[in-house]
Amino acid sequence: MNLIYEGKAKKIYTTDREDVYLQEFKDDATAFNGVKKDKISHKGEINNFISSEIFKYLKENSIPNHFIEKVSDTEMLIKKVEIIKVEVVCRNIAAGSLVKKLGFKEGEELENPIIEFYLKSDELGDPLFTEEHIYALKLADKHDIGIIRKMTNYINTLLKKFFLQRGIKLVDFKLEFGKDKHGNILLADEISPDTCRFWDSLTNKKLDKDRFRFDLGEVEESYQEIKNRLS
Ligand code: TMP
């Protein structure tokens, strides 16, 4: 096994199968583009579990994705894809940068989900950009973005239902997509409290990485709470 990529929260290794990678979840947490750094105990294990459950559920509901199987507490096997350097954010309730940058009121329910694109670039700080920028930078073409929008809307419908059944409001989330060797677009990366905003549906208590970002306390407990509700 060779380490081929190390990100802020995960490592990716090659395996003895050409089309298969091993994805390992780390306890490391960063926020504000790496400005704030720490470890969240057991996060790797918790996020591997949560992401595995969600990708399994999405696969059962016809969303093509990179997940193959969970192979240890912190590792899963995934299909090899070339990541499209676009982070896709989908929002149902105003929070985070919608409040900070655009003046929405936190907690305001959006009439329709908002899909946004961010350039996946640590050096440039992941700026918000438009479809035209995606085409000009040749990160994806119109056909790809059409598929990505459709998949994102359907994933949102599926996940909103999935979480609501578990007493959780899906406020917003970030997705990444990749292409396999045949050119098929697959949902990739992870879906976890690191990449979503989850609020308790009765109390609106934040159960996600905002607890780490803004020093709200009970960080590990909140990740564990999401895991428990999926168990
Ligand atoms: P934002 O409101 O800070 O723009 O975040 C929107 C959603 O995207 C939220 O669920 C957290 C997630 N996200 C990531 O997964 N990675 C990131 O680097 C950022 C900024 C947000």
mmCIF file of C-alpha atoms and ligand atoms in Angstrom:
data_model
loop_
_atom_site.group_PDB
_atom_site.id
_atom_site.type_symbol
_atom_site.label_atom_id
_atom_site.label_comp_id
_atom_site.label_asym_id
_atom_site.label_seq_id
_atom_site.Cartn_x
_atom_site.Cartn_y
_atom_site.Cartn_z
ATOM 1 C CA MET A 1 0.000 0.000 0.000
ATOM 2 C CA ASN A 2 1.302 3.411 -0.978
ATOM 3 C CA LEU A 3 0.045 6.697 0.421
ATOM 4 C CA ILE A 4 -0.979 8.737 -2.597
ATOM 5 C CA TYR A 5 -2.843 11.615 -0.978
ATOM 6 C CA GLU A 6 -3.091 13.146 2.477
ATOM 7 C CA GLY A 7 -5.772 15.748 3.095
ATOM 8 C CA LYS A 8 -6.833 17.547 6.252
ATOM 9 C CA ALA A 9 -9.095 14.730 7.464
ATOM 10 C CA LYS A 10 -8.237 11.685 5.340
ATOM 11 C CA LYS A 11 -5.486 9.655 3.738
ATOM 12 C CA ILE A 12 -5.817 7.678 0.508
ATOM 13 C CA TYR A 13 -3.702 4.589 -0.248
ATOM 14 C CA THR A 14 -3.344 2.364 -3.283
ATOM 15 C CA THR A 15 -4.237 -1.328 -2.851
ATOM 16 C CA ASP A 16 -3.311 -4.493 -4.744
ATOM 17 C CA ARG A 17 -6.337 -3.861 -6.983
ATOM 18 C CA GLU A 18 -5.734 -1.280 -9.696
ATOM 19 C CA ASP A 19 -9.203 0.314 -9.510
ATOM 20 C CA VAL A 20 -9.502 0.267 -5.725
ATOM 21 C CA TYR A 21 -8.158 2.695 -3.107
ATOM 22 C CA LEU A 22 -8.208 2.577 0.684
ATOM 23 C CA GLN A 23 -9.591 5.708 2.379
ATOM 24 C CA GLU A 24 -8.538 6.247 5.996
ATOM 25 C CA PHE A 25 -10.335 8.769 8.226
ATOM 26 C CA LYS A 26 -8.158 10.759 10.654
ATOM 27 C CA ASP A 27 -8.962 12.385 14.006
ATOM 28 C CA ASP A 28 -7.417 15.672 12.776
ATOM 29 C CA ALA A 29 -9.783 18.586 12.345
ATOM 30 C CA THR A 30 -9.181 21.942 10.705
ATOM 31 C CA ALA A 31 -11.394 24.947 10.119
ATOM 32 C CA PHE A 32 -11.233 28.256 8.275
ATOM 33 C CA ASN A 33 -8.960 26.781 5.621
ATOM 34 C CA GLY A 34 -6.531 25.243 8.076
ATOM 35 C CA VAL A 35 -6.174 28.287 10.373
ATOM 36 C CA LYS A 36 -7.682 26.389 13.332
ATOM 37 C CA LYS A 37 -6.245 22.913 13.934
ATOM 38 C CA ASP A 38 -6.852 20.234 16.552
ATOM 39 C CA LYS A 39 -7.800 16.612 17.015
ATOM 40 C CA ILE A 40 -11.293 15.370 17.806
ATOM 41 C CA SER A 41 -11.002 12.045 19.671
ATOM 42 C CA HIS A 42 -12.493 9.102 17.779
ATOM 43 C CA LYS A 43 -13.538 11.325 14.841
ATOM 44 C CA GLY A 44 -11.859 9.034 12.299
ATOM 45 C CA GLU A 45 -13.797 6.041 13.559
ATOM 46 C CA ILE A 46 -17.082 7.947 13.864
ATOM 47 C CA ASN A 47 -16.878 9.575 10.421
ATOM 48 C CA ASN A 48 -15.893 6.281 8.758
ATOM 49 C CA PHE A 49 -19.015 4.691 10.260
ATOM 50 C CA ILE A 50 -21.335 7.589 9.364
ATOM 51 C CA SER A 51 -19.983 7.988 5.838
ATOM 52 C CA SER A 52 -20.231 4.217 5.217
ATOM 53 C CA GLU A 53 -23.871 4.128 6.330
ATOM 54 C CA ILE A 54 -24.807 7.132 4.171
ATOM 55 C CA PHE A 55 -23.006 5.904 1.055
ATOM 56 C CA LYS A 56 -24.635 2.463 1.465
ATOM 57 C CA TYR A 57 -28.066 4.088 1.733
ATOM 58 C CA LEU A 58 -27.394 6.273 -1.328
ATOM 59 C CA LYS A 59 -26.189 3.271 -3.315
ATOM 60 C CA GLU A 60 -29.393 1.383 -2.418
ATOM 61 C CA ASN A 61 -31.238 4.389 -3.823
ATOM 62 C CA SER A 62 -29.408 4.362 -7.171
ATOM 63 C CA ILE A 63 -26.857 7.112 -6.496
ATOM 64 C CA PRO A 64 -23.623 5.881 -8.124
ATOM 65 C CA ASN A 65 -20.796 6.376 -5.642
ATOM 66 C CA HIS A 66 -17.248 5.337 -4.811
ATOM 67 C CA PHE A 67 -18.021 3.315 -1.670
ATOM 68 C CA ILE A 68 -17.174 -0.406 -1.775
ATOM 69 C CA GLU A 69 -17.006 -1.547 1.846
ATOM 70 C CA LYS A 70 -15.944 -0.585 5.361
ATOM 71 C CA VAL A 71 -12.886 -2.687 6.207
ATOM 72 C CA SER A 72 -11.838 -1.467 9.666
ATOM 73 C CA ASP A 73 -12.817 1.100 12.311
ATOM 74 C CA THR A 74 -11.213 3.941 10.361
ATOM 75 C CA GLU A 75 -10.893 2.594 6.812
ATOM 76 C CA MET A 76 -13.091 1.902 3.795
ATOM 77 C CA LEU A 77 -12.376 0.594 0.316
ATOM 78 C CA ILE A 78 -13.412 2.948 -2.467
ATOM 79 C CA LYS A 79 -13.422 2.901 -6.249
ATOM 80 C CA LYS A 80 -10.612 4.860 -7.838
ATOM 81 C CA VAL A 81 -11.871 8.121 -9.334
ATOM 82 C CA GLU A 82 -10.333 11.325 -10.589
ATOM 83 C CA ILE A 83 -11.784 14.022 -8.324
ATOM 84 C CA ILE A 84 -13.488 16.953 -10.080
ATOM 85 C CA LYS A 85 -12.031 20.048 -8.414
ATOM 86 C CA VAL A 86 -15.422 21.546 -7.606
ATOM 87 C CA GLU A 87 -16.996 21.434 -4.128
ATOM 88 C CA VAL A 88 -20.769 21.343 -4.437
ATOM 89 C CA VAL A 89 -22.698 22.827 -1.507
ATOM 90 C CA CYS A 90 -26.436 22.327 -1.132
ATOM 91 C CA ARG A 91 -28.435 24.336 1.426
ATOM 92 C CA ASN A 92 -31.925 23.899 2.902
ATOM 93 C CA ILE A 93 -31.737 26.279 5.868
ATOM 94 C CA ALA A 94 -29.650 29.461 6.082
ATOM 95 C CA ALA A 95 -26.443 29.084 8.125
ATOM 96 C CA GLY A 96 -22.687 29.612 7.807
ATOM 97 C CA SER A 97 -21.528 31.680 4.862
ATOM 98 C CA LEU A 98 -25.091 32.379 3.722
ATOM 99 C CA VAL A 99 -25.496 34.340 6.959
ATOM 100 C CA LYS A 100 -21.969 35.761 7.126
ATOM 101 C CA LYS A 101 -21.542 36.777 3.480
ATOM 102 C CA LEU A 102 -25.055 37.271 2.082
ATOM 103 C CA GLY A 103 -27.075 38.523 5.057
ATOM 104 C CA PHE A 104 -29.571 35.658 5.388
ATOM 105 C CA LYS A 105 -31.011 35.124 8.872
ATOM 106 C CA GLU A 106 -29.669 31.978 10.569
ATOM 107 C CA GLY A 107 -32.343 29.272 10.685
ATOM 108 C CA GLU A 108 -34.407 30.768 7.842
ATOM 109 C CA GLU A 109 -35.909 27.912 5.789
ATOM 110 C CA LEU A 110 -35.101 28.339 2.092
ATOM 111 C CA GLU A 111 -38.072 28.022 -0.237
ATOM 112 C CA ASN A 112 -35.943 26.001 -2.677
ATOM 113 C CA PRO A 113 -32.591 24.334 -2.013
ATOM 114 C CA ILE A 114 -29.624 26.490 -3.073
ATOM 115 C CA ILE A 115 -26.760 24.768 -4.906
ATOM 116 C CA GLU A 116 -23.386 26.533 -4.965
ATOM 117 C CA PHE A 117 -19.996 25.720 -6.456
ATOM 118 C CA TYR A 118 -16.631 26.325 -4.776
ATOM 119 C CA LEU A 119 -13.230 25.889 -6.393
ATOM 120 C CA LYS A 120 -11.428 23.042 -4.607
ATOM 121 C CA SER A 121 -8.088 24.761 -3.960
ATOM 122 C CA ASP A 122 -6.426 25.091 -0.558
ATOM 123 C CA GLU A 123 -4.017 27.735 -1.927
ATOM 124 C CA LEU A 124 -6.882 29.920 -3.128
ATOM 125 C CA GLY A 125 -9.046 29.262 -0.044
ATOM 126 C CA ASP A 126 -11.897 27.458 -1.885
ATOM 127 C CA PRO A 127 -13.624 30.554 -3.361
ATOM 128 C CA LEU A 128 -17.290 30.562 -4.406
ATOM 129 C CA PHE A 129 -17.431 30.581 -8.213
ATOM 130 C CA THR A 130 -19.905 30.192 -11.070
ATOM 131 C CA GLU A 131 -20.566 27.560 -13.726
ATOM 132 C CA GLU A 132 -18.840 29.834 -16.278
ATOM 133 C CA HIS A 133 -15.660 29.713 -14.197
ATOM 134 C CA ILE A 134 -15.896 25.903 -14.085
ATOM 135 C CA TYR A 135 -16.091 25.754 -17.903
ATOM 136 C CA ALA A 136 -13.344 28.363 -18.416
ATOM 137 C CA LEU A 137 -11.032 26.429 -16.067
ATOM 138 C CA LYS A 138 -12.045 23.188 -17.856
ATOM 139 C CA LEU A 139 -12.795 21.459 -14.540
ATOM 140 C CA ALA A 140 -16.004 19.942 -15.958
ATOM 141 C CA ASP A 141 -18.281 20.499 -18.955
ATOM 142 C CA LYS A 142 -21.979 21.425 -19.199
ATOM 143 C CA HIS A 143 -23.041 17.809 -19.450
ATOM 144 C CA ASP A 144 -21.104 16.928 -16.261
ATOM 145 C CA ILE A 145 -22.559 19.869 -14.343
ATOM 146 C CA GLY A 146 -26.070 18.915 -15.494
ATOM 147 C CA ILE A 147 -25.562 15.427 -14.047
ATOM 148 C CA ILE A 148 -23.986 16.806 -10.864
ATOM 149 C CA ARG A 149 -26.913 19.194 -10.275
ATOM 150 C CA LYS A 150 -29.470 16.397 -10.787
ATOM 151 C CA MET A 151 -27.557 14.025 -8.505
ATOM 152 C CA THR A 152 -27.167 16.726 -5.833
ATOM 153 C CA ASN A 153 -30.897 17.511 -5.826
ATOM 154 C CA TYR A 154 -31.788 13.835 -5.559
ATOM 155 C CA ILE A 155 -29.169 13.219 -2.842
ATOM 156 C CA ASN A 156 -30.648 16.177 -0.936
ATOM 157 C CA THR A 157 -34.163 14.713 -1.152
ATOM 158 C CA LEU A 158 -32.931 11.307 0.009
ATOM 159 C CA LEU A 159 -30.752 12.622 2.831
ATOM 160 C CA LYS A 160 -33.323 15.095 4.170
ATOM 161 C CA LYS A 161 -35.747 12.185 4.597
ATOM 162 C CA PHE A 162 -33.068 9.839 5.990
ATOM 163 C CA PHE A 163 -31.995 12.338 8.661
ATOM 164 C CA LEU A 164 -35.463 13.590 9.567
ATOM 165 C CA GLN A 165 -36.443 9.984 10.358
ATOM 166 C CA ARG A 166 -33.570 10.105 12.859
ATOM 167 C CA GLY A 167 -34.544 13.419 14.449
ATOM 168 C CA ILE A 168 -32.026 15.516 12.523
ATOM 169 C CA LYS A 169 -32.492 18.542 10.239
ATOM 170 C CA LEU A 170 -30.132 18.544 7.269
ATOM 171 C CA VAL A 171 -29.238 22.250 7.161
ATOM 172 C CA ASP A 172 -26.583 22.088 4.426
ATOM 173 C CA PHE A 173 -23.818 19.837 3.126
ATOM 174 C CA LYS A 174 -20.850 19.653 0.774
ATOM 175 C CA LEU A 175 -20.342 16.996 -1.898
ATOM 176 C CA GLU A 176 -17.449 16.028 -4.145
ATOM 177 C CA PHE A 177 -17.714 14.052 -7.349
ATOM 178 C CA GLY A 178 -15.167 12.126 -9.386
ATOM 179 C CA LYS A 179 -14.914 10.287 -12.696
ATOM 180 C CA ASP A 180 -14.032 6.616 -12.998
ATOM 181 C CA LYS A 181 -11.924 5.276 -15.877
ATOM 182 C CA HIS A 182 -15.046 4.904 -18.034
ATOM 183 C CA GLY A 183 -15.948 8.586 -17.556
ATOM 184 C CA ASN A 184 -18.893 7.850 -15.229
ATOM 185 C CA ILE A 185 -19.555 10.478 -12.571
ATOM 186 C CA LEU A 186 -19.582 9.011 -9.065
ATOM 187 C CA LEU A 187 -20.292 10.679 -5.736
ATOM 188 C CA ALA A 188 -16.967 10.554 -3.837
ATOM 189 C CA ASP A 189 -15.132 11.872 -0.730
ATOM 190 C CA GLU A 190 -17.171 11.653 2.512
ATOM 191 C CA ILE A 191 -20.469 12.704 4.059
ATOM 192 C CA SER A 192 -20.102 13.293 7.798
ATOM 193 C CA PRO A 193 -20.458 15.944 10.529
ATOM 194 C CA ASP A 194 -17.256 17.461 9.058
ATOM 195 C CA THR A 195 -19.012 18.178 5.752
ATOM 196 C CA CYS A 196 -22.646 18.749 6.753
ATOM 197 C CA ARG A 197 -24.610 20.895 9.172
ATOM 198 C CA PHE A 198 -26.913 18.774 11.318
ATOM 199 C CA TRP A 199 -29.361 20.296 13.836
ATOM 200 C CA ASP A 200 -31.473 18.339 16.285
ATOM 201 C CA SER A 201 -34.979 18.565 14.869
ATOM 202 C CA LEU A 202 -36.623 19.423 18.206
ATOM 203 C CA THR A 203 -34.073 21.723 19.863
ATOM 204 C CA ASN A 204 -32.004 22.958 16.863
ATOM 205 C CA LYS A 205 -28.865 21.948 18.820
ATOM 206 C CA LYS A 206 -25.885 21.927 16.450
ATOM 207 C CA LEU A 207 -24.464 18.400 16.067
ATOM 208 C CA ASP A 208 -21.649 19.022 13.573
ATOM 209 C CA LYS A 209 -18.298 20.688 12.953
ATOM 210 C CA ASP A 210 -19.673 24.139 13.870
ATOM 211 C CA ARG A 211 -19.163 23.014 17.492
ATOM 212 C CA PHE A 212 -15.421 22.782 16.711
ATOM 213 C CA ARG A 213 -15.298 25.879 14.438
ATOM 214 C CA PHE A 214 -16.884 28.142 17.055
ATOM 215 C CA ASP A 215 -15.718 26.446 20.296
ATOM 216 C CA LEU A 216 -19.232 25.441 21.328
ATOM 217 C CA GLY A 217 -18.034 22.426 23.389
ATOM 218 C CA GLU A 218 -19.298 18.812 23.289
ATOM 219 C CA VAL A 219 -17.626 18.281 19.905
ATOM 220 C CA GLU A 220 -16.902 14.546 20.181
ATOM 221 C CA GLU A 221 -20.232 13.960 21.946
ATOM 222 C CA SER A 222 -22.110 15.581 19.056
ATOM 223 C CA TYR A 223 -20.338 13.486 16.402
ATOM 224 C CA GLN A 224 -21.078 10.418 18.543
ATOM 225 C CA GLU A 225 -24.742 11.470 18.795
ATOM 226 C CA ILE A 226 -25.044 11.477 14.995
ATOM 227 C CA LYS A 227 -23.395 8.041 14.894
ATOM 228 C CA ASN A 228 -25.809 6.715 17.548
ATOM 229 C CA ARG A 229 -28.837 7.932 15.620
ATOM 230 C CA LEU A 230 -27.578 6.095 12.521
ATOM 231 C CA SER A 231 -26.797 2.877 14.424
HETATM 232 P P1 TMP B 1 -20.341 27.287 4.620
HETATM 233 O O1 TMP B 1 -21.676 27.783 5.110
HETATM 234 O O2 TMP B 1 -19.227 27.561 5.580
HETATM 235 O O3 TMP B 1 -20.052 27.775 3.233
HETATM 236 O O4 TMP B 1 -20.433 25.694 4.530
HETATM 237 C C1 TMP B 1 -21.444 25.049 3.791
HETATM 238 C C2 TMP B 1 -21.392 23.555 4.024
HETATM 239 O O5 TMP B 1 -20.220 22.995 3.444
HETATM 240 C C3 TMP B 1 -21.376 23.134 5.474
HETATM 241 O O6 TMP B 1 -22.204 21.983 5.615
HETATM 242 C C4 TMP B 1 -19.969 22.761 5.762
HETATM 243 C C5 TMP B 1 -19.436 22.305 4.426
HETATM 244 N N1 TMP B 1 -18.054 22.671 4.195
HETATM 245 C C6 TMP B 1 -17.114 21.695 3.932
HETATM 246 O O7 TMP B 1 -17.424 20.505 3.893
HETATM 247 N N2 TMP B 1 -15.829 22.068 3.703
HETATM 248 C C7 TMP B 1 -15.444 23.363 3.709
HETATM 249 O O8 TMP B 1 -14.261 23.637 3.486
HETATM 250 C C8 TMP B 1 -16.428 24.377 3.987
HETATM 251 C C9 TMP B 1 -16.043 25.820 4.039
HETATM 252 C C10 TMP B 1 -17.707 23.971 4.226
#
